[in-house]
Coordinates of C-alpha atoms in Angstrom, one line a residue:
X277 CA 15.7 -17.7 -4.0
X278 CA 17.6 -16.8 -7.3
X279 CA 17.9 -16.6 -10.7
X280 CA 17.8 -20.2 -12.7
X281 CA 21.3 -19.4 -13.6
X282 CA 22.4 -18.0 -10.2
X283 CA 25.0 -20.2 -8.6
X284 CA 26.8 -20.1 -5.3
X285 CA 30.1 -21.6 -7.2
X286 CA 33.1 -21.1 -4.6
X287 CA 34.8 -18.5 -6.8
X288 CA 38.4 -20.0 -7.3
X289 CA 36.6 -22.4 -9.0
X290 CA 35.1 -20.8 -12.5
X291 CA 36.5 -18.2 -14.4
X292 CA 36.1 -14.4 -15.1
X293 CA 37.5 -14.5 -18.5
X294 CA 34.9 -13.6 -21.7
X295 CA 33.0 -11.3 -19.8
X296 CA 32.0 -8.2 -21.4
X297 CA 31.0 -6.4 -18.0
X298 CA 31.0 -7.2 -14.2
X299 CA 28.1 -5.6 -11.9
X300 CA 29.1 -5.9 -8.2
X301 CA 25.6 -6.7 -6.3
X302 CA 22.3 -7.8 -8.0
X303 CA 19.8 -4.6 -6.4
X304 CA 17.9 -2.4 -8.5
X305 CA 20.5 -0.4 -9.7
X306 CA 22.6 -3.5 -10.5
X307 CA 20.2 -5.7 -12.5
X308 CA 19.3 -2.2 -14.5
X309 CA 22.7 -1.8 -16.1
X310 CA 23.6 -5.5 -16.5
X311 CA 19.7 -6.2 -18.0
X312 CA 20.4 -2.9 -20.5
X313 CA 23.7 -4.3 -21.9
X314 CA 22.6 -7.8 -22.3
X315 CA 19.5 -7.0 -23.9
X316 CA 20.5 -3.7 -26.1
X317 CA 24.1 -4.8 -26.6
X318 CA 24.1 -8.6 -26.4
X319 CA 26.9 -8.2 -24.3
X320 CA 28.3 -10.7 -21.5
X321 CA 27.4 -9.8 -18.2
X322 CA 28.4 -11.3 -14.7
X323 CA 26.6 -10.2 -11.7
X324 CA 28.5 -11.0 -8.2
X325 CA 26.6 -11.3 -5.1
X326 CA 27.4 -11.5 -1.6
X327 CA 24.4 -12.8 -0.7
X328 CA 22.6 -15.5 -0.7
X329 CA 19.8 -14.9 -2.4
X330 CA 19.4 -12.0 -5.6
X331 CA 17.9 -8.5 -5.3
X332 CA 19.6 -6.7 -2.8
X333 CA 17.6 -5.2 -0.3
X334 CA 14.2 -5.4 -2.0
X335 CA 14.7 -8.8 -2.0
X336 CA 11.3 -10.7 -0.7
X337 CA 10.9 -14.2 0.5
X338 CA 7.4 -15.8 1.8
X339 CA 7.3 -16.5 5.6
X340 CA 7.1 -20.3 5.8
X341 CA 4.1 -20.7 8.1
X342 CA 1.6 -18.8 6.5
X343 CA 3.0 -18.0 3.1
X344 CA 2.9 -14.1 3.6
X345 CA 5.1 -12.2 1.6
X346 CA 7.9 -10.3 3.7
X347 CA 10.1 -7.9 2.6
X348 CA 13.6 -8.8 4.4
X349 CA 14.9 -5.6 5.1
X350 CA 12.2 -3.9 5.6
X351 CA 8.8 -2.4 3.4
X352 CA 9.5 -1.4 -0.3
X353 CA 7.2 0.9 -1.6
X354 CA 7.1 1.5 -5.4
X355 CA 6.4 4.7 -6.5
X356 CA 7.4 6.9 -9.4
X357 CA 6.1 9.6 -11.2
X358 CA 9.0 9.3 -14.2
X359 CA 7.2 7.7 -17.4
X360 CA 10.4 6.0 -18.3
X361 CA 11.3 4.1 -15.7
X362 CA 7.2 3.5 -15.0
X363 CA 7.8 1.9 -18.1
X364 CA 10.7 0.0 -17.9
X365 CA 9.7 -1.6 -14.7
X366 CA 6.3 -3.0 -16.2
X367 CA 8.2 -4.9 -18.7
X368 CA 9.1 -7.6 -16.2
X369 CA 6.4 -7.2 -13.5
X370 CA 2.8 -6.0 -13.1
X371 CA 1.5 -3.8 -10.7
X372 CA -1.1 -3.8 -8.3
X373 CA -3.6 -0.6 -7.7
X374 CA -1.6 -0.6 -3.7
X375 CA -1.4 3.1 -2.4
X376 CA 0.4 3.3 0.6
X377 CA -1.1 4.5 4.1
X378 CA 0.5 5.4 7.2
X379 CA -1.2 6.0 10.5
X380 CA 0.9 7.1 13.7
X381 CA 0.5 5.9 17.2
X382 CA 0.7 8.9 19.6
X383 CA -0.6 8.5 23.1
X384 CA -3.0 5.6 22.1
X385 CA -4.1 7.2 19.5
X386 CA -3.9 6.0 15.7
X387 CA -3.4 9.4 13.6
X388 CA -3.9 9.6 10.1
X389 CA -0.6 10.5 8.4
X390 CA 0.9 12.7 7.0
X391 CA 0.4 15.7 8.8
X392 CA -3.3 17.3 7.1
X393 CA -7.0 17.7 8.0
X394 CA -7.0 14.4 9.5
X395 CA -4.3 14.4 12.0
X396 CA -5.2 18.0 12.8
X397 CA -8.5 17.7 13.3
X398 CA -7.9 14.4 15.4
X399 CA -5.2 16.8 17.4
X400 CA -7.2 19.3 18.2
X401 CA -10.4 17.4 19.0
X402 CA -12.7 19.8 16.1
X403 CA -13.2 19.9 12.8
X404 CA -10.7 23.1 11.3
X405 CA -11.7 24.1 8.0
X406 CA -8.3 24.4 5.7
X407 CA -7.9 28.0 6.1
X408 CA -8.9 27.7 10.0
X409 CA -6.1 24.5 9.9
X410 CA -3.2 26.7 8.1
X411 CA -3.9 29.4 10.7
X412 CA -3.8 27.4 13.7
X413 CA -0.4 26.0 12.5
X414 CA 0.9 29.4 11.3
X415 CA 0.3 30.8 14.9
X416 CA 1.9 27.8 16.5
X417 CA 5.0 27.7 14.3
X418 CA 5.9 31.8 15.0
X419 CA 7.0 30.8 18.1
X420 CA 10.7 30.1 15.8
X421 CA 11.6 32.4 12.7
X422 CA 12.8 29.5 10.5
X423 CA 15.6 31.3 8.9
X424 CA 16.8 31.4 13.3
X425 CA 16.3 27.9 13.4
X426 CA 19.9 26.4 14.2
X427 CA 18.9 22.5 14.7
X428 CA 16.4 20.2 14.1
X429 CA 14.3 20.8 16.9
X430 CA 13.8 25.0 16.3
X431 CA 13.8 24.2 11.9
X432 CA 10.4 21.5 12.8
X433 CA 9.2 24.2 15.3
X434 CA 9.0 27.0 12.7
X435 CA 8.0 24.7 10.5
X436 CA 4.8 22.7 11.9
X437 CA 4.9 24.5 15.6
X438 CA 6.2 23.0 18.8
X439 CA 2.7 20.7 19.6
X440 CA 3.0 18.6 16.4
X441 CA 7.0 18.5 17.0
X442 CA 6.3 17.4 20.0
X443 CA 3.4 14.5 19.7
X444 CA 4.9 13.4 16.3
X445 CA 8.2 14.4 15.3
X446 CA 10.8 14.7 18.4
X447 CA 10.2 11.6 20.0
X448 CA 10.5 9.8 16.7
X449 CA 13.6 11.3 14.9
X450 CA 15.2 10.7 18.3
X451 CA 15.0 6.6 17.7
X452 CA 15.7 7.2 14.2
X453 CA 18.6 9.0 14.5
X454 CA 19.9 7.5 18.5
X455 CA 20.6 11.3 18.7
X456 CA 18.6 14.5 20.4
X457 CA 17.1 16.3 17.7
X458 CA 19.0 19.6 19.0
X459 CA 22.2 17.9 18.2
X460 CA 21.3 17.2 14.5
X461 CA 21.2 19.9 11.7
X462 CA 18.8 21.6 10.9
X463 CA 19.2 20.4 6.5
X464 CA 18.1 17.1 8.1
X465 CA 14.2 18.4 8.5
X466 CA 14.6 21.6 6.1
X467 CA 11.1 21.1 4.2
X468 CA 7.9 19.4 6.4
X469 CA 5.0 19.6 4.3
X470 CA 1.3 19.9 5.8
X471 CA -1.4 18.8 3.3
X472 CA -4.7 20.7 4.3
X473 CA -7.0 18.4 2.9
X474 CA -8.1 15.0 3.8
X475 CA -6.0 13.0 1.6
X476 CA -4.1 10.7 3.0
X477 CA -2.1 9.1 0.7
X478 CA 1.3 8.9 1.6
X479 CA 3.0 9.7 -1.8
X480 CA 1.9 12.0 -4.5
X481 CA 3.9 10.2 -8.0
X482 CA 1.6 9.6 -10.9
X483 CA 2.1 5.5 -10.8
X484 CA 2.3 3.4 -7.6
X485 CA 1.9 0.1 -7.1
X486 CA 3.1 -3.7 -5.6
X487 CA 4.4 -5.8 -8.5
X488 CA 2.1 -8.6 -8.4
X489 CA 4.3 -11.6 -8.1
X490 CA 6.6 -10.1 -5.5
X491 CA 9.6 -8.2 -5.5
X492 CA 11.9 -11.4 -5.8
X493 CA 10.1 -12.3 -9.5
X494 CA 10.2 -9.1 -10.6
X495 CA 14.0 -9.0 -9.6
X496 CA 14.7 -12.4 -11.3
X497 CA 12.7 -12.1 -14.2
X498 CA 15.2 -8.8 -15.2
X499 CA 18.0 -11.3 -14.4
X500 CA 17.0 -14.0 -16.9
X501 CA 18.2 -13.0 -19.9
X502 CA 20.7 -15.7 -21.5
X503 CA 23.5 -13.6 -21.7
X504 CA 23.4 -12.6 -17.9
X505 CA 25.0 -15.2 -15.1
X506 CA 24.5 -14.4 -11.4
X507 CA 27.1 -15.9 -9.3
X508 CA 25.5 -15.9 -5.1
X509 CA 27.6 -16.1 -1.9
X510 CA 30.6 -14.7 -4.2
X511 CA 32.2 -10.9 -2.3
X512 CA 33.9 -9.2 -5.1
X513 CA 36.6 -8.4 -2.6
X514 CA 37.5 -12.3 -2.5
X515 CA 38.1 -12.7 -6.3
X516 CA 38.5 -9.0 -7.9
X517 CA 42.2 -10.0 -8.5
X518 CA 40.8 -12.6 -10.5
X519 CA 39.0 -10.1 -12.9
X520 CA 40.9 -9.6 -16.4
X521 CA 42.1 -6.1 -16.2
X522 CA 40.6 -3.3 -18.3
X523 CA 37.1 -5.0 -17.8
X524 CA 34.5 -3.0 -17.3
X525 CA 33.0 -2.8 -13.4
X526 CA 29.5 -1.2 -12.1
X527 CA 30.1 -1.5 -8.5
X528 CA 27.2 -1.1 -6.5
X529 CA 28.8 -1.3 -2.9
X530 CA 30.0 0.8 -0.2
X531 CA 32.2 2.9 -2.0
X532 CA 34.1 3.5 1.3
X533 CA 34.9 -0.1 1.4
X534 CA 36.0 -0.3 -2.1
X535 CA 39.2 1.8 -1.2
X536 CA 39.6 0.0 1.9
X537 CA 38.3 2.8 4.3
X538 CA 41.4 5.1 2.9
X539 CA 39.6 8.1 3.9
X540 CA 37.4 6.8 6.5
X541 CA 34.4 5.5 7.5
X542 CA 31.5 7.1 6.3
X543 CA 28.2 7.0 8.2
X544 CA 25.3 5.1 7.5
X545 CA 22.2 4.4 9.6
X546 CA 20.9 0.8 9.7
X547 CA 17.5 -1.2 10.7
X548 CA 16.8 -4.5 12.7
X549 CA 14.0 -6.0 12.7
X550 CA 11.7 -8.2 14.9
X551 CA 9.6 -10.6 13.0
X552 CA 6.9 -12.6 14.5
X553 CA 3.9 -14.5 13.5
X554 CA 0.4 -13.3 15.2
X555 CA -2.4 -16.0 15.9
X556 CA -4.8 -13.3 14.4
X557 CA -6.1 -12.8 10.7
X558 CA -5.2 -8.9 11.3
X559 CA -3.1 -7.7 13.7
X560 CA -3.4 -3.9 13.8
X561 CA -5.7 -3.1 10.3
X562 CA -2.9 -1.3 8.2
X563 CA 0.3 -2.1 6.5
X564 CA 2.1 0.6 8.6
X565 CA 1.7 1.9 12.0
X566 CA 4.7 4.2 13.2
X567 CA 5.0 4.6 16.7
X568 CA 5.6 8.0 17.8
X569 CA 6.2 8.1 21.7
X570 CA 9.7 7.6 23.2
X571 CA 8.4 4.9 25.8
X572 CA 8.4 2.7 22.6
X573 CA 11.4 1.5 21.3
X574 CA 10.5 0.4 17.8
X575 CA 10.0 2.7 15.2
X576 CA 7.1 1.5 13.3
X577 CA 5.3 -1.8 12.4
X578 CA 4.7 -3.4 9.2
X579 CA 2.1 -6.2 8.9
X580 CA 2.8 -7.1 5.5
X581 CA -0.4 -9.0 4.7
X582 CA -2.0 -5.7 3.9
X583 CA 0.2 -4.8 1.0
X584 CA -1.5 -7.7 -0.8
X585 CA -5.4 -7.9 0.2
X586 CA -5.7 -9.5 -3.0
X587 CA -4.1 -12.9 -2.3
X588 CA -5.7 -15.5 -0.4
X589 CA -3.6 -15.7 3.3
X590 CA -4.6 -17.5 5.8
X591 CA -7.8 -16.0 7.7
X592 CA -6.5 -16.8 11.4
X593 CA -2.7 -15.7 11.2
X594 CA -0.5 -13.1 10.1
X595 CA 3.1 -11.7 10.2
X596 CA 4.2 -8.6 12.0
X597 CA 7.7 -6.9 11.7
X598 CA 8.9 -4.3 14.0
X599 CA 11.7 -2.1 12.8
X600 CA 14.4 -0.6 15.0
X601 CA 16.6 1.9 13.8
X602 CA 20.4 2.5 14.9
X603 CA 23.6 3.7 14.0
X604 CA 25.5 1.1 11.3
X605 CA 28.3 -0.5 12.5
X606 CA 31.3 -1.6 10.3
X607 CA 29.7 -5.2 10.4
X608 CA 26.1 -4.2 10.3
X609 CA 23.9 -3.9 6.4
X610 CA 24.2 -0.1 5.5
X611 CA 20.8 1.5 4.8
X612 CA 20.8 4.8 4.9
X613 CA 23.5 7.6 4.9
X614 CA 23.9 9.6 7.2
X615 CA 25.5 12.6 5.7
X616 CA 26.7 14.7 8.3
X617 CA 29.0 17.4 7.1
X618 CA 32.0 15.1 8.1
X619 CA 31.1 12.4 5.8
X620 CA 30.6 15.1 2.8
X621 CA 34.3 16.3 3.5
X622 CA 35.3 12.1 3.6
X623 CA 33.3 11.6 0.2
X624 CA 34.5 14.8 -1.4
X625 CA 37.6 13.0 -1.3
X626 CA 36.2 9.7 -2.3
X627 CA 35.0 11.2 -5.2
X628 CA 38.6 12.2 -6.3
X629 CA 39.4 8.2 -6.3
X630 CA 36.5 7.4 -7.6
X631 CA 36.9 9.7 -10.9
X632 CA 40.7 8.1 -10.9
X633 CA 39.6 4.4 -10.4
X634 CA 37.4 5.1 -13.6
X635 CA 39.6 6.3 -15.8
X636 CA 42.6 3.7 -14.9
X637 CA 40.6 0.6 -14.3
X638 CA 36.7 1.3 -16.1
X639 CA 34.9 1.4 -12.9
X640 CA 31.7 3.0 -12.6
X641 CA 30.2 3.3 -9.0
X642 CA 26.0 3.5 -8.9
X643 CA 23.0 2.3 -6.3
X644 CA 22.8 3.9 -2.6
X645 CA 26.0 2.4 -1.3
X646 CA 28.0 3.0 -4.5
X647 CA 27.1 6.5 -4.5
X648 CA 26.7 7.6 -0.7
X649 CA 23.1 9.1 -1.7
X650 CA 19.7 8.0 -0.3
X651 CA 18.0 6.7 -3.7
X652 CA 14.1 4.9 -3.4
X653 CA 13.9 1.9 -5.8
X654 CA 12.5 4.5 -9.1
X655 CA 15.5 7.0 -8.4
X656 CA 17.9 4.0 -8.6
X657 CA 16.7 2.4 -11.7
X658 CA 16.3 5.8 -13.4
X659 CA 20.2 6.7 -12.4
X660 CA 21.0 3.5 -14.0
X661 CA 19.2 4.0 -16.9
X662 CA 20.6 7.3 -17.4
X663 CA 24.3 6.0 -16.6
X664 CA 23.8 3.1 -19.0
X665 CA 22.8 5.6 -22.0
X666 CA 25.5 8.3 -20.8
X667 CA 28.6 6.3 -19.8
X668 CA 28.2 2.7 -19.5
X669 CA 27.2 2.0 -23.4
X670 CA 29.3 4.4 -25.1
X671 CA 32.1 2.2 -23.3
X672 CA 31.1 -1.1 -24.3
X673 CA 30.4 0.1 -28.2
X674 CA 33.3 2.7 -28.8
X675 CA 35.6 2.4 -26.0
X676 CA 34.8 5.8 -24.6
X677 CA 36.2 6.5 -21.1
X678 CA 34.1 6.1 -18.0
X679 CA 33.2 9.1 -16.2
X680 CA 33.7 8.1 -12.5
X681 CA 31.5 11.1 -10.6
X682 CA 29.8 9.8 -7.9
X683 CA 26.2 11.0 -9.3

């Protein structure tokens, strides 16, 4: 799947030249800037993709025997509580009414999640009133002053109390993170929220919602405009001595990779995932089930006919994903950064090229990888928006300098 004027052209091939700006990798963040300037500035705009298909990891494809929507690399959940980019977004996709759900498998149970009435009163076998629920938890946490708390495991203590750490949290972080939650920081798990109600709804932003074609439309129809080409199966590393110097770059990849590892690797956390098609019309009842228990080595479930009840799937089969989560190897699709206080020292200095690399060459990093932040699909677009108003548009119209901080 890709754009109608997406194509993989072997890059030595076509030129660079006329270009008004280059956007390395066709994500949210990506197709955000290079939509902006085409649109507001009728300006020229390449997009270069590694892949074979547009839209970064959101990217969705339909699974060929029964025509169920997948998301590749895992669920995408849209939620946002910023009008703007609420806004934005619906100009090139509707929306379902879709609120996420979550339940958690402990024991051979199925727990409502997040942690609230529900799962408490599930836990603890009676109905606790909310003031009876925040006192039960209160007692159990005291067993850790959280200001004491010098890792994971004593910060979730204090936090939620050693039986919900136990049941819901340990077990789980460990397959997250492939490390003991002693060994990891205590930052990592600073806030844990308990809602003591009944509401279950796994995010509290004003809009949420599916878009209603898929994630791959909606991605395609913000690369349509006539003065935007996407060029698949093309690694900016193979042809960026090709570029004109002096134009304009929004690079949206690993920023470590962009200077060559100079000042190491930085950490990321990545996912595989186990598809398979189920001779059942519903496999476990929920878009999400997380599994909770160390004896299972997946971290979750995703049955992705239930993020559409609305379409018409087939009745007698459906498609289940399970998702594993490991440490990225060099190799291996980046998801999530790690961000030990190693890495911050390694992009502190990254930052210092970065802001160079801007002024001297007019190249603005953005996205996840570009950045080294963990950004959902809103905070990406709205970082976009913000850099195309702030730095990325005062370039292309006056010539002012790029400001390279990694924000």
């Amino acid at each position: 799947m890709g754009s109608r004027r997406a194509a993989p052209v072997p890059s030595p091939f076509v030129s660079f030249a006329g270009y008004d700006l280059i956007v390395v990798g066709s994500g949210f963040f990506g197709l955000t800037v290079a939509e902006r300037a085409a649109s507001q500035l009728n300006k020229r705009v390449l997009v270069l993709e590694r892949r074979a298909h547009i839209g970064g990891n959101a990217y969705s494809e339909a699974e060929p025997e029964t025509g169920i929507e997948v998301h590749r690399y895992g669920a995408h959940l849209f939620h946002t509580s910023n009008k703007r980019v609420w806004e934005y977004c619906n100009q090139f996709t509707e929306f379902t009414g879709y609120q996420h759900r979550v339940f958690a498998m402990h024991d051979g149970t199925a727990y409502q999640f997040p942690m609230g009435l529900g799962l408490i009163t599930q836990f603890v076998g009676r109905y606790l009133s909310p003031d009876e629920a925040r006192a039960w938890v209160a007692e159990q946490a005291s067993e850790i002053d959280s200001k004491d708390a010098t890792n994971l495991e004593e910060k979730a203590i204090s936090l939620v109390g050693r039986p919900l750490y136990e049941a819901f949290i340990r077990d789980y972080t460990a397959k997250q993170w492939q490390t003991d939650p002693k060994e990891l920081p205590a930052a990592v798990i600073s806030r844990l929220p308990v809602r003591y109600n009944f509401d279950n709804r796994y995010f509290n932003d004003t809009y949420e919602g599916l878009p209603v074609d898929g994630y791959t439309a909606w991605l395609e129809k913000m690369a349509e405009h006539e003065n935007i080409e996407v060029r698949l199966d093309t690694d900016f590393f193979d042809v960026k001595d090709e570029i004109p110097a002096g134009t304009p770059i929004v690079y949206t990849g690993p920023v470590d990779r962009y200077f060559d590892y100079s000042e190491g690797w930085l950490g990321w956390r990545t996912l595989d995932f186990e598809q398979e098609v189920v001779q059942t019309g519903d496999y476990q009842g929920t878009p999400v089930m997380n599994y909770n228990d160390a004896d299972v080595p997946f971290t979750r479930i995703h049955e992705f006919r239930h993020f559409h009840p609305e379409r018409d799937y087939p009745k007698d089969k459906t498609v289940i994903v399970r998702e594993f989560s490991r440490a990225a190897e060099k190799d291996d699709e980046p998801y999530y950064p790690i961000n030990t206080a190693e890495d911050r020292e390694k992009l502190e200095r990254y930052r210092v090229l970065a802001k160079k690399e801007a002024a001297e060459k007019n190249v603005l990093f953005g996205g996840r990888l570009g950045t080294y932040k963990y950004l959902d699909m809103h905070m990406a677009i709205g970082a976009a928006l913000s850099a195309f108003d702030n730095k990325i548009a005062p370039h292309l119209t006056d010539g002012s300098a790029i400001n390279g901080d990694l924000d």
